[in-house]
Amino acid sequence: MTRHLLRDDDLTSAEQREVLELAATLKADRFARRPLEGPRAVAVIFDKPTLRTQLSFTVGIAELGGQPVVVDGNLAKIGVRESVPDVARVIGRQVAAIVWRTFEQARLEEMAAHVEVPVVNALTDDYHPCQVLADLFTVAERTGGFASSGPALAGRSFAYVGDGANNMAHSYLLGGALAGMDVRIGAPDGYLPRTDVLERATAIAATTGGSVLVATDPREAVAGASAVATDTWVSMGQEGQSAEREAPFVPYQLNAELLAHAAPSAVVLHCLPAYRGKEITAEVIDGPASVVWDEAENRLHVQKALLAWLLERA
Ligand code: NVA
């Protein structure tokens, strides 16, 4: 049965740990696994802008011995020129895996339903699981490493402030709960996480020893946290709402005052691109608690691990 990563909870808690541990191996020895030797091709498709994702997947696929094939969604016009199933049938016969950044989650699900190779979510409107794997890896690396018992994440608290209804918030809820973390979301009314995601994260947390909290007071979310993350207030596809997507989030800006409520050793994460002076201050993102450049590098290592892990099971 082909395995995919369409949303964070397509991996079990134990499987997430395996991927993170393999990422640590691959960070220490970048050429330790060559599952795409041949080279076999991997399609990397973008319907939205990208920098880190294109870079880390193309570099990573090459380091795994493969050949990345970047497909420009503006040219392919998937779902417009031809249907998602038709595209899936064409691409699926030529590549070892498909990586897709797109809008609706349903498009990704439809692609996965029509191919026999792994499909990886490289960001949808709903989830960004590869980024959250990188973030979890970064927190583990910074706060306790990868002991024989696995990445040091369980029991630690992870706070996210800002748009609680976006892809990052949803993936933090699911991915953090799988890791056994105490996940706290600080977001304004009207921008709270989707109920079904919250319920799913709560159910996962009950099995992993983690917990889930949603607060409209950002200080409550951040209090004592080991890691604090934020993200843009205007996600890709929401550019037309930029004006109304500012005022509600101002109290959730990740600044020195808010960060002072976290643990003294807390690390700061941001998936980037960052808008200094909006969701995060320059003082914080460029300050000593920030691990955003490690976080960006770690996309490479976790995505290689994920692809290698999925290909072993394909
Ligand atoms: N929430 C952001 C994440 C960017 C990596 C967006 O979807 O644009």
CSV table of C-alpha atoms and ligand atoms in Angstrom, one decimal:
chain,number,residue,atom,x,y,z
A,1,MET,CA,0.0,0.0,0.0
A,2,THR,CA,1.6,3.3,-1.1
A,3,ARG,CA,2.1,5.7,1.7
A,4,HIS,CA,1.6,9.5,1.3
A,5,LEU,CA,2.1,12.5,3.5
A,6,LEU,CA,-0.9,14.6,2.8
A,7,ARG,CA,-1.4,15.9,6.3
A,8,ASP,CA,0.7,15.5,9.4
A,9,ASP,CA,-1.3,12.7,10.9
A,10,ASP,CA,-0.7,10.4,7.9
A,11,LEU,CA,2.3,9.4,10.1
A,12,THR,CA,1.8,7.8,13.4
A,13,SER,CA,3.6,9.1,16.4
A,14,ALA,CA,6.2,6.3,16.1
A,15,GLU,CA,6.6,6.9,12.4
A,16,GLN,CA,7.1,10.6,12.9
A,17,ARG,CA,9.9,9.7,15.3
A,18,GLU,CA,11.5,7.3,12.7
A,19,VAL,CA,11.5,10.1,10.1
A,20,LEU,CA,13.1,12.6,12.6
A,21,GLU,CA,15.7,10.1,13.6
A,22,LEU,CA,16.6,9.4,10.0
A,23,ALA,CA,16.8,13.1,9.4
A,24,ALA,CA,19.4,13.3,12.2
A,25,THR,CA,21.4,10.5,10.4
A,26,LEU,CA,21.1,12.3,7.1
A,27,LYS,CA,22.2,15.7,8.6
A,28,ALA,CA,25.3,14.0,9.9
A,29,ASP,CA,26.0,12.2,6.6
A,30,ARG,CA,24.2,13.8,3.7
A,31,PHE,CA,24.8,10.9,1.3
A,32,ALA,CA,24.0,8.1,3.8
A,33,ARG,CA,20.8,7.1,1.8
A,34,ARG,CA,20.5,6.9,-2.0
A,35,PRO,CA,17.0,5.5,-2.6
A,36,LEU,CA,16.6,7.4,-5.9
A,37,GLU,CA,19.9,6.1,-7.4
A,38,GLY,CA,19.4,5.7,-11.1
A,39,PRO,CA,18.6,8.5,-11.1
A,40,ARG,CA,14.9,8.1,-10.6
A,41,ALA,CA,12.8,11.3,-11.1
A,42,VAL,CA,10.7,13.1,-8.5
A,43,ALA,CA,8.1,15.7,-9.7
A,44,VAL,CA,8.0,18.8,-7.6
A,45,ILE,CA,5.0,20.9,-8.6
A,46,PHE,CA,4.3,24.5,-7.6
A,47,ASP,CA,0.9,26.2,-7.9
A,48,LYS,CA,2.0,28.9,-5.4
A,49,PRO,CA,5.3,30.8,-4.9
A,50,THR,CA,8.3,29.1,-3.3
A,51,LEU,CA,11.9,29.5,-2.4
A,52,ARG,CA,12.8,27.2,0.5
A,53,THR,CA,10.6,24.4,-0.7
A,54,GLN,CA,11.9,24.3,-4.2
A,55,LEU,CA,15.5,24.6,-3.0
A,56,SER,CA,15.3,22.0,-0.3
A,57,PHE,CA,13.4,19.4,-2.3
A,58,THR,CA,15.5,19.8,-5.5
A,59,VAL,CA,18.8,19.7,-3.5
A,60,GLY,CA,17.5,16.8,-1.4
A,61,ILE,CA,16.3,14.7,-4.3
A,62,ALA,CA,19.7,15.1,-6.0
A,63,GLU,CA,21.4,14.1,-2.8
A,64,LEU,CA,19.3,11.0,-2.6
A,65,GLY,CA,20.6,10.0,-6.0
A,66,GLY,CA,17.6,11.2,-7.9
A,67,GLN,CA,16.6,13.8,-10.5
A,68,PRO,CA,14.1,16.5,-9.5
A,69,VAL,CA,11.7,17.7,-12.2
A,70,VAL,CA,10.2,21.0,-11.2
A,71,VAL,CA,6.7,21.5,-12.8
A,72,ASP,CA,5.5,25.1,-13.0
A,73,GLY,CA,1.8,25.1,-12.0
A,74,ASN,CA,1.2,28.2,-14.1
A,75,LEU,CA,2.2,26.3,-17.2
A,76,ALA,CA,0.6,23.0,-16.3
A,77,LYS,CA,-2.6,24.6,-15.0
A,78,ILE,CA,-3.6,21.4,-13.3
A,79,GLY,CA,-7.4,21.1,-13.0
A,80,VAL,CA,-7.9,23.8,-15.8
A,81,ARG,CA,-6.1,22.4,-18.9
A,82,GLU,CA,-6.8,18.8,-17.7
A,83,SER,CA,-8.2,17.2,-14.6
A,84,VAL,CA,-6.2,16.3,-11.6
A,85,PRO,CA,-6.8,12.5,-12.2
A,86,ASP,CA,-5.6,12.8,-15.8
A,87,VAL,CA,-2.4,14.7,-14.7
A,88,ALA,CA,-1.9,12.1,-11.9
A,89,ARG,CA,-2.1,9.2,-14.4
A,90,VAL,CA,0.5,10.9,-16.7
A,91,ILE,CA,3.0,11.9,-14.0
A,92,GLY,CA,2.5,8.9,-11.8
A,93,ARG,CA,3.9,6.5,-14.5
A,94,GLN,CA,7.1,8.4,-14.9
A,95,VAL,CA,8.3,9.4,-11.4
A,96,ALA,CA,9.2,7.7,-8.1
A,97,ALA,CA,7.3,10.3,-6.0
A,98,ILE,CA,5.3,13.5,-6.4
A,99,VAL,CA,5.7,16.6,-4.3
A,100,TRP,CA,3.0,19.2,-4.7
A,101,ARG,CA,2.3,22.7,-3.3
A,102,THR,CA,-1.2,23.8,-4.1
A,103,PHE,CA,-4.4,25.4,-2.8
A,104,GLU,CA,-7.2,23.0,-1.7
A,105,GLN,CA,-6.3,19.9,0.2
A,106,ALA,CA,-8.8,18.0,-2.0
A,107,ARG,CA,-6.6,18.5,-5.0
A,108,LEU,CA,-3.7,16.7,-3.3
A,109,GLU,CA,-6.1,13.9,-2.1
A,110,GLU,CA,-7.3,13.5,-5.6
A,111,MET,CA,-3.8,13.2,-7.0
A,112,ALA,CA,-2.9,10.6,-4.3
A,113,ALA,CA,-6.0,8.6,-5.2
A,114,HIS,CA,-4.8,8.2,-8.8
A,115,VAL,CA,-1.1,7.3,-8.5
A,116,GLU,CA,0.9,4.4,-7.1
A,117,VAL,CA,3.8,6.5,-5.9
A,118,PRO,CA,4.1,8.5,-2.7
A,119,VAL,CA,2.6,12.0,-2.8
A,120,VAL,CA,4.0,14.7,-0.4
A,121,ASN,CA,2.2,17.8,0.7
A,122,ALA,CA,4.6,20.7,0.1
A,123,LEU,CA,1.9,23.1,1.5
A,124,THR,CA,-1.8,23.4,0.9
A,125,ASP,CA,-4.3,26.0,2.2
A,126,ASP,CA,-4.9,23.6,5.1
A,127,TYR,CA,-1.5,22.0,6.1
A,128,HIS,CA,2.3,22.4,5.8
A,129,PRO,CA,3.5,19.1,7.3
A,130,CYS,CA,7.1,19.2,5.9
A,131,GLN,CA,7.7,22.5,7.6
A,132,VAL,CA,6.4,21.2,10.9
A,133,LEU,CA,8.7,18.2,10.7
A,134,ALA,CA,11.6,20.6,10.2
A,135,ASP,CA,10.4,22.7,13.1
A,136,LEU,CA,10.1,19.7,15.4
A,137,PHE,CA,13.5,18.5,14.3
A,138,THR,CA,14.9,22.0,15.1
A,139,VAL,CA,13.4,22.1,18.5
A,140,ALA,CA,14.7,18.6,19.3
A,141,GLU,CA,18.1,19.5,18.1
A,142,ARG,CA,18.2,22.7,20.2
A,143,THR,CA,16.6,21.4,23.4
A,144,GLY,CA,17.9,17.9,24.0
A,145,GLY,CA,19.0,16.2,20.9
A,146,PHE,CA,18.2,12.7,19.6
A,147,ALA,CA,18.7,10.3,22.6
A,148,SER,CA,18.2,6.6,22.1
A,149,SER,CA,14.6,7.2,23.3
A,150,GLY,CA,14.0,9.4,20.3
A,151,PRO,CA,13.9,13.2,19.7
A,152,ALA,CA,13.5,15.1,22.9
A,153,LEU,CA,10.1,16.6,22.3
A,154,ALA,CA,7.5,14.8,24.4
A,155,GLY,CA,6.4,16.9,27.4
A,156,ARG,CA,7.8,20.2,26.0
A,157,SER,CA,5.6,23.1,25.2
A,158,PHE,CA,5.3,24.6,21.7
A,159,ALA,CA,3.5,27.9,21.3
A,160,TYR,CA,2.3,29.5,18.1
A,161,VAL,CA,0.8,33.0,17.9
A,162,GLY,CA,-0.9,34.7,15.0
A,163,ASP,CA,-3.3,33.3,12.4
A,164,GLY,CA,-4.7,30.2,14.2
A,165,ALA,CA,-6.7,29.2,11.2
A,166,ASN,CA,-3.9,28.8,8.7
A,167,ASN,CA,-1.9,25.8,7.4
A,168,MET,CA,0.9,26.3,9.9
A,169,ALA,CA,-1.4,26.4,12.9
A,170,HIS,CA,-3.2,23.3,11.8
A,171,SER,CA,0.0,21.4,11.2
A,172,TYR,CA,1.5,22.5,14.5
A,173,LEU,CA,-1.6,21.1,16.2
A,174,LEU,CA,-1.4,17.7,14.5
A,175,GLY,CA,2.4,17.4,14.3
A,176,GLY,CA,3.0,18.7,17.8
A,177,ALA,CA,0.4,16.4,19.3
A,178,LEU,CA,1.9,13.4,17.5
A,179,ALA,CA,5.3,14.4,19.1
A,180,GLY,CA,3.7,14.4,22.5
A,181,MET,CA,4.1,18.1,23.0
A,182,ASP,CA,1.9,20.6,24.7
A,183,VAL,CA,0.8,22.6,21.8
A,184,ARG,CA,-0.6,26.1,22.5
A,185,ILE,CA,-2.2,28.3,19.9
A,186,GLY,CA,-2.7,32.0,20.6
A,187,ALA,CA,-5.0,33.6,18.1
A,188,PRO,CA,-7.8,36.1,17.8
A,189,ASP,CA,-11.5,35.3,17.6
A,190,GLY,CA,-12.4,34.8,13.9
A,191,TYR,CA,-9.0,33.2,13.2
A,192,LEU,CA,-9.1,30.2,15.5
A,193,PRO,CA,-8.2,26.7,14.3
A,194,ARG,CA,-10.7,24.5,12.5
A,195,THR,CA,-12.8,22.5,14.9
A,196,ASP,CA,-12.1,19.1,13.2
A,197,VAL,CA,-8.4,19.7,13.4
A,198,LEU,CA,-8.6,20.7,17.0
A,199,GLU,CA,-10.6,17.6,17.9
A,200,ARG,CA,-8.2,15.4,16.0
A,201,ALA,CA,-5.2,17.0,17.7
A,202,THR,CA,-6.8,16.6,21.1
A,203,ALA,CA,-7.5,12.9,20.3
A,204,ILE,CA,-3.9,12.4,19.2
A,205,ALA,CA,-2.6,14.2,22.3
A,206,ALA,CA,-4.6,11.8,24.5
A,207,THR,CA,-2.6,8.9,23.1
A,208,THR,CA,0.9,10.6,23.1
A,209,GLY,CA,0.8,12.3,26.5
A,210,GLY,CA,0.7,15.7,24.8
A,211,SER,CA,-2.0,18.4,25.2
A,212,VAL,CA,-3.7,21.1,23.1
A,213,LEU,CA,-4.7,24.6,24.2
A,214,VAL,CA,-6.2,27.4,22.3
A,215,ALA,CA,-6.2,30.9,23.9
A,216,THR,CA,-7.1,34.3,22.7
A,217,ASP,CA,-4.6,35.8,25.1
A,218,PRO,CA,-1.2,35.5,23.4
A,219,ARG,CA,0.6,35.6,26.8
A,220,GLU,CA,-1.4,32.6,28.0
A,221,ALA,CA,-0.3,30.6,24.9
A,222,VAL,CA,3.4,31.6,25.3
A,223,ALA,CA,3.7,31.3,29.1
A,224,GLY,CA,6.7,29.1,29.9
A,225,ALA,CA,6.9,27.7,26.4
A,226,SER,CA,10.1,26.0,25.2
A,227,ALA,CA,9.5,27.1,21.6
A,228,VAL,CA,7.6,30.0,20.2
A,229,ALA,CA,6.6,30.3,16.5
A,230,THR,CA,4.7,32.7,14.3
A,231,ASP,CA,3.8,33.0,10.7
A,232,THR,CA,2.7,35.7,8.2
A,233,TRP,CA,-0.7,37.2,8.8
A,234,VAL,CA,-1.5,37.0,5.1
A,235,SER,CA,-0.9,33.5,3.6
A,236,MET,CA,-0.4,32.8,0.0
A,237,GLY,CA,-3.8,33.1,-1.8
A,238,GLN,CA,-5.1,35.7,0.8
A,239,GLU,CA,-3.3,38.7,-0.7
A,240,GLY,CA,-6.6,40.4,-1.5
A,241,GLN,CA,-7.4,40.4,2.3
A,242,SER,CA,-4.2,42.1,3.4
A,243,ALA,CA,-5.9,45.2,4.7
A,244,GLU,CA,-8.3,43.4,7.0
A,245,ARG,CA,-5.7,40.9,8.1
A,246,GLU,CA,-3.6,43.3,10.1
A,247,ALA,CA,-5.5,45.0,13.0
A,248,PRO,CA,-6.8,41.7,14.6
A,249,PHE,CA,-3.3,40.3,14.8
A,250,VAL,CA,-1.3,43.3,16.1
A,251,PRO,CA,-1.6,42.1,19.8
A,252,TYR,CA,-0.2,38.7,18.7
A,253,GLN,CA,3.1,40.2,17.3
A,254,LEU,CA,6.0,38.1,18.4
A,255,ASN,CA,8.1,40.8,20.1
A,256,ALA,CA,10.5,41.0,23.0
A,257,GLU,CA,7.7,41.7,25.5
A,258,LEU,CA,5.7,38.7,24.4
A,259,LEU,CA,8.8,36.5,24.2
A,260,ALA,CA,9.6,37.4,27.8
A,261,HIS,CA,6.7,35.2,28.9
A,262,ALA,CA,8.3,32.1,27.4
A,263,ALA,CA,10.9,30.0,29.1
A,264,PRO,CA,14.3,31.8,29.4
A,265,SER,CA,15.9,29.3,27.1
A,266,ALA,CA,13.0,29.3,24.5
A,267,VAL,CA,13.8,29.1,20.8
A,268,VAL,CA,12.0,31.2,18.2
A,269,LEU,CA,10.8,29.7,14.9
A,270,HIS,CA,9.3,31.2,11.8
A,271,CYS,CA,8.7,29.2,8.6
A,272,LEU,CA,9.6,32.3,6.5
A,273,PRO,CA,9.2,34.5,4.6
A,274,ALA,CA,9.0,36.9,7.6
A,275,TYR,CA,7.6,40.4,7.6
A,276,ARG,CA,9.6,42.3,10.2
A,277,GLY,CA,7.5,44.8,12.1
A,278,LYS,CA,4.3,42.8,11.4
A,279,GLU,CA,4.1,39.3,12.9
A,280,ILE,CA,7.6,39.4,14.3
A,281,THR,CA,10.0,42.2,15.3
A,282,ALA,CA,13.5,42.4,13.8
A,283,GLU,CA,14.8,42.3,17.4
A,284,VAL,CA,13.3,38.9,17.9
A,285,ILE,CA,13.9,37.2,14.5
A,286,ASP,CA,17.5,38.5,14.3
A,287,GLY,CA,18.1,38.0,18.1
A,288,PRO,CA,19.7,35.3,20.2
A,289,ALA,CA,16.6,33.1,20.6
A,290,SER,CA,16.0,32.8,16.9
A,291,VAL,CA,16.8,29.5,15.2
A,292,VAL,CA,15.1,30.3,11.8
A,293,TRP,CA,18.2,29.7,9.7
A,294,ASP,CA,18.7,26.2,11.2
A,295,GLU,CA,15.0,25.7,10.7
A,296,ALA,CA,15.2,26.6,7.0
A,297,GLU,CA,18.2,24.3,6.6
A,298,ASN,CA,16.5,21.5,8.4
A,299,ARG,CA,13.8,21.4,5.7
A,300,LEU,CA,16.4,19.7,3.5
A,301,HIS,CA,17.3,17.0,6.1
A,302,VAL,CA,13.7,16.1,7.1
A,303,GLN,CA,12.3,16.0,3.6
A,304,LYS,CA,15.1,13.7,2.5
A,305,ALA,CA,14.3,11.5,5.4
A,306,LEU,CA,10.7,11.6,4.6
A,307,LEU,CA,11.2,10.7,1.0
A,308,ALA,CA,13.6,7.9,1.9
A,309,TRP,CA,11.1,6.6,4.4
A,310,LEU,CA,8.2,6.7,2.0
A,311,LEU,CA,10.2,5.1,-0.8
A,312,GLU,CA,11.2,2.2,1.4
A,313,ARG,CA,7.5,1.5,1.8
A,314,ALA,CA,6.4,2.2,-1.8
B,1,NVA,N1,1.0,30.3,6.0
B,1,NVA,C1,2.0,30.6,5.0
B,1,NVA,C2,3.2,29.7,5.1
B,1,NVA,C3,4.3,30.0,4.1
B,1,NVA,C4,5.4,29.0,4.1
B,1,NVA,C5,1.4,30.6,3.6
B,1,NVA,O1,0.6,29.7,3.4
B,1,NVA,O2,1.7,31.5,2.8
